[in-house]
Short mmCIF file of C-alpha atoms in Angstrom, two decimals:
data_model
loop_
_atom_site.label_atom_id
_atom_site.label_comp_id
_atom_site.label_asym_id
_atom_site.label_seq_id
_atom_site.Cartn_x
_atom_site.Cartn_y
_atom_site.Cartn_z
CA MET A 1 28.53 1.23 12.79
CA ILE A 2 26.27 3.33 10.63
CA GLU A 3 28.16 6.55 9.46
CA LEU A 4 26.73 8.79 7.18
CA ILE A 5 29.15 10.61 4.87
CA GLY A 6 27.14 13.87 3.76
CA VAL A 7 24.55 12.87 2.77
CA HIS A 8 22.15 14.84 0.45
CA LYS A 9 18.60 15.13 -0.16
CA GLY A 10 15.96 17.45 -1.81
CA PHE A 11 12.78 17.03 -3.02
CA GLY A 12 12.51 19.20 -5.73
CA ALA A 13 13.29 23.22 -5.46
CA LYS A 14 13.27 22.33 -1.77
CA GLN A 15 16.75 21.34 -0.48
CA VAL A 16 15.87 18.86 2.67
CA LEU A 17 19.60 16.93 3.82
CA ARG A 18 22.28 19.76 2.92
CA GLY A 19 25.59 17.14 3.71
CA VAL A 20 24.76 15.62 6.87
CA ASP A 21 28.11 13.93 8.51
CA LEU A 22 27.08 11.93 11.68
CA SER A 23 28.76 8.37 12.85
CA ILE A 24 26.94 6.58 15.47
CA ALA A 25 28.64 3.08 17.32
CA ARG A 26 27.27 -0.40 17.86
CA GLY A 27 25.20 -0.41 20.95
CA GLU A 28 25.18 3.12 21.19
CA SER A 29 21.53 5.24 22.12
CA MET A 30 21.74 7.89 19.52
CA VAL A 31 18.71 11.04 19.52
CA VAL A 32 18.46 12.61 16.54
CA ILE A 33 16.58 16.53 17.14
CA GLY A 34 15.60 18.98 15.11
CA GLY A 35 12.22 21.39 14.71
CA SER A 36 9.99 19.73 12.80
CA GLY A 37 10.90 19.46 8.33
CA THR A 38 14.18 19.97 9.39
CA GLY A 39 15.09 16.70 7.63
CA LYS A 40 14.71 14.43 10.63
CA SER A 41 12.26 11.79 9.14
CA VAL A 42 13.98 11.79 5.99
CA LEU A 43 17.78 10.65 7.65
CA LEU A 44 16.27 8.03 9.17
CA LYS A 45 14.52 7.17 5.24
CA CYS A 46 17.67 7.17 3.63
CA ILE A 47 19.19 5.23 5.60
CA LEU A 48 16.67 1.99 5.38
CA GLY A 49 16.95 2.46 2.00
CA LEU A 50 12.94 3.94 1.72
CA LEU A 51 15.04 7.22 0.59
CA GLU A 52 17.51 7.24 -2.52
CA PRO A 53 19.56 10.58 -1.04
CA ASP A 54 20.96 12.57 -3.91
CA ALA A 55 24.37 12.89 -2.48
CA GLY A 56 26.75 11.23 -0.12
CA ARG A 57 27.04 8.43 1.79
CA ILE A 58 25.45 5.93 4.22
CA LEU A 59 28.00 3.06 5.59
CA LEU A 60 26.32 0.05 8.35
CA ASP A 61 30.04 -1.88 9.48
CA GLY A 62 31.52 0.17 6.52
CA GLN A 63 29.61 -1.31 3.55
CA ASP A 64 27.62 1.35 1.83
CA VAL A 65 24.03 0.07 2.32
CA ARG A 66 23.08 0.87 -1.61
CA GLU A 67 25.45 -2.59 -2.11
CA ALA A 68 23.80 -4.15 0.62
CA GLU A 69 22.06 -7.28 -0.12
CA ARG A 70 18.77 -6.23 1.04
CA ASP A 71 16.91 -8.55 3.05
CA ALA A 72 19.65 -9.21 4.71
CA PHE A 73 19.93 -5.64 5.22
CA LEU A 74 16.67 -5.13 6.43
CA ALA A 75 16.69 -8.60 8.88
CA ARG A 76 19.24 -6.18 11.04
CA PHE A 77 17.12 -3.58 11.90
CA GLY A 78 13.90 -2.40 13.66
CA MET A 79 12.00 0.43 14.17
CA LEU A 80 8.72 2.08 15.19
CA PHE A 81 7.27 4.01 13.52
CA GLN A 82 5.72 7.23 14.47
CA GLY A 83 1.53 6.57 14.58
CA GLY A 84 3.25 2.70 15.25
CA ALA A 85 1.97 1.26 11.64
CA LEU A 86 0.53 -0.98 12.31
CA PHE A 87 -1.40 -3.72 9.94
CA ASP A 88 -5.65 -2.90 10.27
CA SER A 89 -6.12 -5.87 8.50
CA LEU A 90 -4.61 -8.61 11.28
CA PRO A 91 -4.53 -9.13 15.02
CA VAL A 92 -1.65 -8.14 17.36
CA TRP A 93 0.80 -11.32 17.67
CA GLN A 94 0.46 -11.16 13.74
CA ASN A 95 1.46 -8.12 13.48
CA VAL A 96 4.42 -8.57 16.55
CA ALA A 97 5.62 -11.85 15.08
CA PHE A 98 4.97 -10.45 11.50
CA ARG A 99 8.54 -11.47 10.29
CA LEU A 100 8.07 -14.69 11.92
CA LEU A 101 5.56 -15.83 9.83
CA ARG A 102 6.49 -14.78 6.00
CA GLY A 103 10.26 -14.88 4.79
CA ARG A 104 14.31 -15.95 5.22
CA LEU A 105 13.03 -15.71 9.66
CA LYS A 106 9.98 -17.51 8.84
CA ARG A 107 9.46 -19.82 11.86
CA PRO A 108 5.83 -22.28 13.18
CA ARG A 109 3.24 -20.30 13.95
CA GLU A 110 2.85 -21.25 16.51
CA GLU A 111 6.20 -20.46 17.94
CA ALA A 112 5.16 -17.50 16.18
CA ARG A 113 2.28 -16.50 18.48
CA GLU A 114 4.97 -17.50 21.40
CA ILE A 115 7.32 -15.07 21.07
CA ALA A 116 4.64 -12.73 20.23
CA VAL A 117 3.04 -13.41 23.17
CA GLU A 118 6.28 -12.76 24.97
CA LYS A 119 7.67 -10.02 23.17
CA LEU A 120 4.45 -8.06 24.39
CA ARG A 121 4.59 -9.17 27.34
CA ARG A 122 8.05 -7.34 27.91
CA VAL A 123 6.46 -4.55 26.98
CA GLY A 124 4.30 -4.57 29.49
CA LEU A 125 0.64 -6.24 27.30
CA GLY A 126 -0.95 -9.29 28.36
CA PRO A 127 -1.43 -12.74 26.52
CA GLU A 128 -5.40 -11.11 26.31
CA VAL A 129 -4.55 -8.29 23.36
CA ALA A 130 -3.55 -11.00 21.31
CA ASP A 131 -6.32 -11.37 19.13
CA LEU A 132 -6.94 -8.00 19.06
CA LEU A 133 -7.32 -5.29 15.97
CA PRO A 134 -5.00 -2.48 16.21
CA ALA A 135 -7.74 -0.36 15.93
CA GLU A 136 -9.42 -2.44 19.34
CA LEU A 137 -6.35 -0.50 21.27
CA SER A 138 -5.45 2.65 22.59
CA GLY A 139 -2.75 4.47 21.68
CA GLY A 140 0.00 4.13 23.98
CA MET A 141 -1.19 0.36 23.63
CA GLN A 142 -0.49 0.77 19.71
CA LYS A 143 2.54 2.06 20.72
CA ARG A 144 3.03 0.12 22.68
CA VAL A 145 2.91 -2.97 20.15
CA GLY A 146 4.69 -1.16 17.58
CA LEU A 147 7.55 -1.54 19.55
CA ALA A 148 7.20 -5.05 19.93
CA ARG A 149 7.23 -6.13 16.92
CA ALA A 150 10.06 -3.68 16.45
CA ILE A 151 11.71 -5.97 19.36
CA ALA A 152 10.02 -9.39 17.80
CA ALA A 153 13.21 -10.52 15.14
CA GLU A 154 15.77 -9.97 17.97
CA PRO A 155 17.10 -6.49 15.68
CA GLU A 156 20.87 -5.21 16.04
CA ILE A 157 19.72 -1.74 15.37
CA ILE A 158 16.72 -0.51 16.39
CA PHE A 159 15.14 3.25 14.54
CA PHE A 160 12.69 5.06 16.89
CA ASP A 161 10.59 7.62 14.52
CA GLU A 162 8.88 10.71 17.46
CA PRO A 163 8.33 7.27 19.94
CA THR A 164 6.36 9.58 21.97
CA THR A 165 4.31 12.02 20.27
CA GLY A 166 0.22 11.66 20.76
CA LEU A 167 0.77 10.67 24.31
CA ASP A 168 -0.15 11.88 27.07
CA PRO A 169 2.97 12.68 29.65
CA ILE A 170 2.63 9.94 32.29
CA MET A 171 2.78 6.96 29.10
CA ALA A 172 5.05 9.24 26.89
CA GLY A 173 7.43 8.52 30.57
CA VAL A 174 7.50 4.56 30.16
CA ILE A 175 7.41 4.44 26.41
CA ASN A 176 10.63 6.42 27.03
CA ALA A 177 11.70 4.33 29.75
CA LEU A 178 11.28 1.45 27.83
CA ILE A 179 12.81 1.70 24.92
CA ARG A 180 15.06 2.74 26.72
CA GLU A 181 14.83 -0.73 28.84
CA ILE A 182 15.17 -2.66 25.83
CA VAL A 183 18.12 -1.40 23.58
CA THR A 184 20.16 -1.82 26.46
CA GLU A 185 19.24 -5.35 27.69
CA MET A 186 19.27 -6.45 24.04
CA GLY A 187 22.47 -4.65 23.39
CA ALA A 188 21.14 -2.83 20.55
CA THR A 189 21.90 0.00 18.66
CA ALA A 190 19.41 2.90 18.40
CA MET A 191 18.81 5.99 16.81
CA THR A 192 15.81 7.57 17.71
CA ILE A 193 14.30 10.77 16.02
CA THR A 194 12.62 13.29 18.53
CA HIS A 195 11.92 16.57 19.41
CA ASP A 196 10.70 15.69 23.02
CA MET A 197 13.28 16.67 25.42
CA SER A 198 12.69 14.55 28.32
CA SER A 199 12.15 11.28 25.20
CA VAL A 200 16.22 12.75 23.98
CA ARG A 201 16.90 12.97 28.60
CA ALA A 202 15.64 9.62 29.01
CA ILE A 203 16.99 7.43 25.45
CA ALA A 204 20.21 8.98 24.22
CA ASP A 205 23.98 8.77 25.13
CA LYS A 206 24.35 11.23 22.70
CA VAL A 207 22.70 13.83 20.48
CA ALA A 208 22.76 14.89 17.44
CA MET A 209 20.77 18.99 15.87
CA LEU A 210 19.49 18.61 12.98
CA HIS A 211 19.60 22.02 11.82
CA ALA A 212 18.87 23.65 7.83
CA GLY A 213 19.68 19.89 6.78
CA LYS A 214 23.56 19.69 8.85
CA VAL A 215 24.39 18.37 12.16
CA ARG A 216 24.47 20.69 13.97
CA TRP A 217 25.28 20.08 17.62
CA SER A 218 26.31 16.29 18.60
CA GLY A 219 28.16 14.54 21.53
CA PRO A 220 26.78 13.49 25.12
CA VAL A 221 23.93 13.59 26.43
CA GLY A 222 25.66 14.59 29.07
CA GLU A 223 27.41 17.90 27.75
CA MET A 224 24.14 19.03 25.82
CA ASP A 225 22.87 21.71 28.48
CA ALA A 226 26.08 23.38 28.61
CA SER A 227 27.23 22.95 25.37
CA GLY A 228 27.53 27.15 24.49
CA ASP A 229 25.57 26.36 21.52
CA PRO A 230 23.03 29.16 20.86
CA TYR A 231 20.63 26.85 18.41
CA LEU A 232 20.23 24.18 21.00
CA ASP A 233 19.60 25.91 23.84
CA GLN A 234 17.25 27.82 21.91
CA PHE A 235 15.44 24.11 21.32
CA ILE A 236 15.82 22.00 24.46
CA HIS A 237 14.53 25.19 26.12
CA GLY A 238 11.61 25.87 23.52
CA ARG A 239 12.25 29.50 23.71
CA ALA A 240 10.28 31.68 20.24
CA GLU A 241 12.94 34.15 21.35
CA GLY A 242 16.59 32.74 19.52
CA PRO A 243 18.72 31.92 16.79
CA ILE A 244 15.97 29.56 14.99
CA GLU A 245 13.08 31.60 12.91
CA THR A 246 10.25 30.65 14.66
CA LEU A 247 6.48 31.99 12.75
CA ARG A 248 3.67 33.71 14.77
CA MET B 1 4.37 40.35 -32.79
CA SER B 2 6.20 37.64 -29.66
CA ARG B 3 3.68 38.53 -27.56
CA ALA B 4 0.47 37.48 -30.35
CA LEU B 5 2.62 34.09 -31.41
CA TYR B 6 2.09 33.00 -28.03
CA ARG B 7 -1.05 33.53 -27.30
CA LEU B 8 -1.69 32.36 -30.80
CA SER B 9 0.47 28.84 -29.84
CA ALA B 10 -0.70 28.83 -25.71
CA PRO B 11 -3.33 25.93 -26.44
CA LEU B 12 -0.97 23.81 -28.62
CA ALA B 13 1.17 24.06 -25.87
CA ALA B 14 -2.03 23.51 -22.98
CA LEU B 15 -3.11 20.79 -25.84
CA GLY B 16 1.09 19.15 -25.95
CA ARG B 17 1.83 19.39 -22.07
CA SER B 18 -1.12 17.15 -21.63
CA ALA B 19 -0.19 14.85 -24.21
CA LEU B 20 3.19 14.40 -22.87
CA GLY B 21 1.05 13.89 -19.15
CA LEU B 22 -1.27 10.97 -20.88
CA LEU B 23 2.06 9.31 -22.86
CA ALA B 24 3.77 9.14 -18.91
CA ALA B 25 0.97 8.43 -17.74
CA ILE B 26 0.15 5.44 -19.99
CA GLY B 27 4.62 3.61 -19.56
CA ARG B 28 4.42 4.15 -15.46
CA VAL B 29 0.58 2.51 -15.30
CA THR B 30 2.76 0.02 -18.31
CA LEU B 31 6.23 -0.10 -16.54
CA TYR B 32 4.06 -1.30 -13.06
CA ALA B 33 2.50 -3.78 -14.69
CA LEU B 34 5.38 -5.32 -15.92
CA ASP B 35 7.09 -5.57 -12.95
CA ALA B 36 3.80 -6.56 -10.72
CA LEU B 37 3.37 -9.28 -13.07
CA SER B 38 6.99 -10.56 -12.82
CA HIS B 39 6.15 -10.03 -8.96
CA VAL B 40 3.62 -12.51 -9.66
CA PHE B 41 5.95 -15.45 -10.59
CA ARG B 42 8.40 -14.46 -8.44
CA PRO B 43 8.81 -16.66 -4.96
CA PRO B 44 8.49 -15.28 -2.28
CA PHE B 45 4.66 -16.33 -2.58
CA TYR B 46 1.59 -15.79 0.30
CA PRO B 47 -0.95 -17.95 0.16
CA ARG B 48 -3.13 -16.73 3.38
CA GLU B 49 -2.81 -12.85 0.75
CA PHE B 50 -3.91 -14.12 -1.82
CA ALA B 51 -6.72 -16.46 -0.39
CA ALA B 52 -7.80 -13.51 1.40
CA ALA B 53 -7.67 -11.65 -2.46
CA LEU B 54 -9.67 -14.42 -3.76
CA LEU B 55 -12.29 -14.05 -1.08
CA ASN B 56 -12.94 -10.17 -1.50
CA VAL B 57 -12.20 -10.08 -5.55
CA GLY B 58 -14.26 -13.17 -6.32
CA TRP B 59 -16.87 -13.92 -4.05
CA LEU B 60 -17.78 -10.93 -2.00
CA SER B 61 -18.61 -9.36 -5.30
CA LEU B 62 -21.48 -12.55 -5.89
CA PRO B 63 -24.17 -10.82 -4.52
CA VAL B 64 -23.55 -7.73 -7.03
CA VAL B 65 -22.35 -9.67 -9.32
CA GLY B 66 -25.75 -12.15 -9.64
CA LEU B 67 -28.23 -9.43 -9.88
CA THR B 68 -26.78 -7.09 -11.51
CA ALA B 69 -26.89 -10.05 -13.84
CA LEU B 70 -30.18 -10.47 -13.49
CA PHE B 71 -32.16 -7.16 -13.89
CA THR B 72 -30.35 -7.08 -16.53
CA GLY B 73 -31.46 -10.12 -18.36
CA GLY B 74 -34.29 -9.45 -17.10
CA ALA B 75 -34.33 -5.33 -18.66
CA LEU B 76 -33.11 -6.96 -21.98
CA ALA B 77 -35.75 -9.42 -22.52
CA LEU B 78 -38.21 -7.20 -22.38
CA GLN B 79 -35.71 -4.13 -24.59
CA ILE B 80 -35.36 -7.68 -27.03
CA TYR B 81 -39.42 -8.38 -26.94
CA ALA B 82 -41.07 -5.08 -27.51
CA GLY B 83 -38.05 -3.89 -30.33
CA GLY B 84 -38.65 -7.66 -32.66
CA GLU B 85 -43.10 -7.00 -32.73
CA ARG B 86 -42.38 -4.26 -34.81
CA PHE B 87 -40.47 -6.33 -36.88
CA SER B 88 -41.75 -10.06 -35.71
CA ALA B 89 -39.56 -10.79 -34.63
CA GLU B 90 -39.99 -11.77 -31.54
CA ALA B 91 -39.20 -15.80 -31.06
CA VAL B 92 -35.76 -14.28 -31.09
CA VAL B 93 -35.44 -13.63 -27.52
CA PRO B 94 -33.35 -16.63 -25.58
CA GLN B 95 -31.00 -15.78 -28.50
CA ILE B 96 -30.69 -12.30 -28.65
CA VAL B 97 -30.52 -12.91 -24.58
CA ALA B 98 -27.48 -15.50 -24.52
CA ILE B 99 -25.40 -13.23 -27.25
CA GLY B 100 -25.73 -10.26 -26.08
CA ILE B 101 -25.13 -11.35 -22.10
CA VAL B 102 -22.16 -13.80 -22.88
CA ARG B 103 -21.23 -11.66 -25.36
CA GLU B 104 -20.85 -7.72 -24.19
CA LEU B 105 -22.99 -7.43 -21.18
CA GLY B 106 -22.27 -10.08 -18.88
CA PRO B 107 -18.48 -8.86 -19.11
CA VAL B 108 -18.71 -5.75 -19.78
CA LEU B 109 -20.38 -5.43 -15.71
CA VAL B 110 -18.77 -7.47 -14.39
CA GLY B 111 -15.85 -5.75 -15.08
CA LEU B 112 -17.99 -2.63 -14.07
CA MET B 113 -18.85 -3.66 -10.97
CA ILE B 114 -15.96 -5.52 -10.34
CA ALA B 115 -14.61 -2.37 -10.59
CA ALA B 116 -17.11 -0.60 -8.24
CA ARG B 117 -16.54 -2.74 -5.51
CA VAL B 118 -13.33 -4.40 -6.04
CA THR B 119 -10.74 -1.42 -7.44
CA SER B 120 -12.27 1.08 -5.36
CA SER B 121 -11.49 -0.38 -1.84
CA ILE B 122 -7.73 -1.81 -3.44
CA ALA B 123 -7.32 1.81 -3.76
CA ALA B 124 -8.55 3.61 -0.65
CA GLU B 125 -7.13 0.34 1.71
CA ILE B 126 -3.52 0.02 0.46
CA ALA B 127 -3.44 4.67 0.47
CA THR B 128 -4.02 4.21 3.48
CA MET B 129 -1.66 1.78 4.58
CA ARG B 130 0.70 4.53 2.44
CA VAL B 131 -0.50 7.41 4.70
CA THR B 132 -0.92 5.71 7.63
CA GLU B 133 3.29 4.35 6.41
CA GLN B 134 1.74 0.65 6.37
CA ILE B 135 3.88 0.25 3.22
CA ASP B 136 7.18 1.87 4.54
CA ALA B 137 6.56 -0.59 7.90
CA LEU B 138 6.22 -3.28 5.27
CA VAL B 139 9.62 -2.18 3.71
CA THR B 140 11.70 -2.61 6.83
CA LEU B 141 9.88 -6.08 7.94
CA SER B 142 11.16 -7.18 4.55
CA THR B 143 8.41 -6.80 2.88
CA HIS B 144 7.99 -6.56 -0.23
CA PRO B 145 4.59 -4.54 -1.25
CA MET B 146 4.48 -5.48 -4.16
CA LYS B 147 4.94 -8.83 -3.58
CA TYR B 148 2.99 -8.68 -0.39
CA LEU B 149 -0.22 -5.39 -1.91
CA THR B 150 -0.20 -5.99 -5.66
CA ALA B 151 0.23 -9.70 -6.58
CA PRO B 152 -2.03 -12.13 -4.72
CA ARG B 153 -4.39 -9.56 -6.11
CA LEU B 154 -3.43 -8.58 -9.91
CA LEU B 155 -3.56 -12.86 -9.89
CA ALA B 156 -6.99 -12.33 -8.07
CA GLY B 157 -8.26 -10.68 -10.63
CA LEU B 158 -7.16 -13.18 -13.77
CA LEU B 159 -8.89 -15.86 -12.08
CA VAL B 160 -11.25 -15.05 -10.18
CA VAL B 161 -13.13 -12.59 -12.38
CA PRO B 162 -13.69 -14.75 -15.59
CA ALA B 163 -15.29 -17.25 -12.59
CA LEU B 164 -17.38 -14.68 -11.83
CA VAL B 165 -18.39 -13.42 -15.63
CA ALA B 166 -19.66 -17.67 -16.30
CA VAL B 167 -21.35 -16.89 -13.45
CA GLY B 168 -22.87 -13.77 -14.41
CA ASP B 169 -23.58 -14.96 -17.96
CA VAL B 170 -25.30 -18.60 -16.57
CA ILE B 171 -27.55 -15.52 -14.14
CA GLY B 172 -28.13 -13.39 -17.11
CA ILE B 173 -29.05 -16.01 -19.53
CA TYR B 174 -32.03 -16.94 -16.34
CA GLY B 175 -32.88 -13.36 -16.01
CA GLY B 176 -34.22 -12.99 -19.01
CA PHE B 177 -35.40 -17.00 -18.83
CA LEU B 178 -37.31 -16.19 -16.18
CA VAL B 179 -39.28 -12.99 -18.00
CA SER B 180 -39.38 -14.27 -20.75
CA THR B 181 -41.49 -18.03 -20.00
CA GLY B 182 -43.48 -15.79 -16.59
CA SER B 183 -44.82 -12.79 -18.60
CA LEU B 184 -43.69 -12.71 -22.63
CA GLY B 185 -45.52 -15.95 -23.02
CA PHE B 186 -42.85 -18.30 -23.63
CA ALA B 187 -42.03 -22.33 -23.12
CA PRO B 188 -39.16 -22.89 -20.76
CA GLY B 189 -37.75 -25.80 -22.92
CA SER B 190 -38.05 -24.56 -26.14
CA TYR B 191 -36.14 -21.29 -24.28
CA ILE B 192 -33.33 -23.68 -23.05
CA GLN B 193 -32.79 -25.44 -26.04
CA ASN B 194 -32.33 -22.52 -28.50
CA THR B 195 -30.26 -20.58 -25.94
CA TRP B 196 -28.50 -24.41 -25.94
CA ASP B 197 -28.17 -24.09 -29.78
CA PHE B 198 -27.05 -20.71 -30.89
CA LEU B 199 -24.13 -19.85 -28.00
CA THR B 200 -21.17 -21.46 -29.57
CA ARG B 201 -17.54 -22.22 -27.56
CA ALA B 202 -16.26 -18.34 -29.27
CA ASP B 203 -18.37 -16.98 -27.01
CA ILE B 204 -17.61 -18.16 -24.40
CA LEU B 205 -14.89 -18.55 -24.39
CA SER B 206 -14.55 -14.80 -25.65
CA SER B 207 -16.57 -14.24 -22.60
CA LEU B 208 -13.90 -15.64 -20.15
CA ALA B 209 -11.52 -13.80 -22.15
CA LYS B 210 -13.02 -10.18 -21.54
CA GLY B 211 -12.89 -11.72 -17.86
CA ALA B 212 -8.98 -12.15 -17.29
CA ALA B 213 -9.03 -8.61 -19.36
CA PHE B 214 -10.84 -7.14 -16.86
CA GLY B 215 -9.82 -8.49 -13.85
CA PHE B 216 -6.13 -7.34 -14.66
CA ILE B 217 -7.58 -4.20 -14.84
CA ALA B 218 -9.38 -3.78 -12.08
CA THR B 219 -7.22 -4.42 -9.17
CA LEU B 220 -4.24 -3.46 -11.04
CA MET B 221 -5.87 -0.25 -11.41
CA GLY B 222 -6.44 -0.05 -7.90
CA CYS B 223 -3.16 -1.21 -6.34
CA TYR B 224 -1.62 1.41 -9.08
CA HIS B 225 -3.61 4.54 -7.67
CA GLY B 226 -3.37 3.43 -4.44
CA MET B 227 0.01 2.87 -4.10
CA HIS B 228 0.53 6.81 -5.79
CA GLY B 229 -2.25 7.66 -3.72
CA GLY B 230 -1.65 11.86 -2.04
CA ARG B 231 -0.66 12.59 1.52
CA GLY B 232 -4.18 12.54 4.03
CA ALA B 233 -7.68 11.94 3.45
CA GLU B 234 -7.63 14.04 0.36
CA GLY B 235 -4.99 12.07 -1.04
CA VAL B 236 -6.90 8.78 -0.18
CA GLY B 237 -9.81 10.23 -1.56
CA ARG B 238 -8.79 11.15 -4.40
CA ALA B 239 -6.54 8.19 -4.99
CA THR B 240 -9.97 5.76 -5.02
CA LYS B 241 -11.59 8.25 -7.22
CA ALA B 242 -8.24 8.20 -9.86
CA SER B 243 -8.78 4.57 -9.49
CA VAL B 244 -12.40 3.52 -10.47
CA GLU B 245 -12.56 6.12 -13.34
CA ALA B 246 -9.25 5.02 -14.81
CA ALA B 247 -10.51 1.01 -14.27
CA ALA B 248 -14.38 1.76 -15.78
CA VAL B 249 -12.43 3.42 -19.55
CA LEU B 250 -10.08 0.46 -19.84
CA ILE B 251 -12.50 -2.24 -19.49
CA LEU B 252 -14.37 0.03 -21.89
CA ALA B 253 -12.10 0.34 -24.22
CA ALA B 254 -10.13 -2.61 -24.25
CA ASN B 255 -13.17 -4.26 -24.39
CA PHE B 256 -14.02 -2.57 -28.29
CA LEU B 257 -10.41 -3.61 -29.01
CA LEU B 258 -10.90 -7.28 -27.73
CA THR B 259 -14.73 -7.76 -29.03
CA ASN B 260 -13.05 -5.99 -32.33
CA LEU B 261 -10.26 -8.80 -32.49
CA PHE B 262 -12.62 -12.06 -31.21
CA PHE B 263 -15.55 -10.97 -33.47
CA ALA B 264 -14.49 -8.91 -36.14
CA ALA B 265 -15.65 -9.90 -39.80
#
């Protein structure tokens, strides 16, 4: 469904992606792991068209994303941002229903609010949250609202950017479980970028590891521990010693 | 020899780099402005964001604009009276206050107040949205940031700042009237009559036209610098500072050009 072929992206002299090849099948949950600064977020932004790759192709259902009609293309996606990226001038329900209040998916205001309240319920938040402002919510609640916004328009593809960053382990577990449930329930294709191994084990069908601008290893999550790849082993076990250079 | 030549030419090279940088910045702002203007007239439109921008740029600026104009009008009347006394021309206070406020001080002071209050808040808000990925979120939600953030604010600046200038002009003249009739001995009726008789339609139209230009500049600079702000809190601060500096300088430069256009013999 999503296919990346030889994707390169650099910023000035710094080459972040050096020929990424990756494919994600329909309905599959792919988790991309890798150290900080390995280009995970850049990869995700290239797929969404927020950044333009310097070289290579990104295909969605066989069509180059650069040739796709922008609104129709984006309407297929939902995204949970690392910091939530909630619009702080809008109440929670309008954040969740943002897409349903304008553009091609526009619904009557009352209906959009009902959908927002239902999606909030789906992520474990009550209707009393709907009229609060994002600044009035805790970090965990903001992630849930971000998740509700990502699924509000029933997208076919959902991206999760570091979904558990900044959360305590229990809340991280709750968010991981929610993501897994929702992705399975909706039959959506999911791509998650994270360096949290508990997220990987909870969310992934398949795992790809980015290192030095390329996919170092990819395969089913069940094969990850026995991959025999020293880079992947070092990463998943969080060892300071190994082939991946670390600053000390 | 070549090292000496390099040392001699280094200041020229620095000057050249600065000039090229300035030209590139002018080009970027011009392209951004043209792109933004094109979005003002193309659907989809966002009436709620436009209404919020009208409220922020216009209604909420009224107190600061009113007070600035009131004190400036009063001070202007005192200055003209004191200066006119030297050559027995105290009687021209109503006329000079009117022309000074309507042609120059009203639009310029309103423009600068808008730059201080509105440009800074727009730049800080949008730059913070950029830092917290809210702009990226807008894009993923199929909403063009130029249409949603820039176009409503630009249109509000274009439409509402002339109205603010008109209000500022009236309050500024009223400030002069209060001081002149309260402490300089002018008769209220003749003061109003002299003001009314002296002002021309061209004075008023030029004031409103300046207001539209300054409103456009102020909101454009806020949006441009907000959208192009750097990373983190420092980036937001730098964008805010740069937006106010650029708006203030451009408003004063535009004022000179427009005054030259409207009133040069």
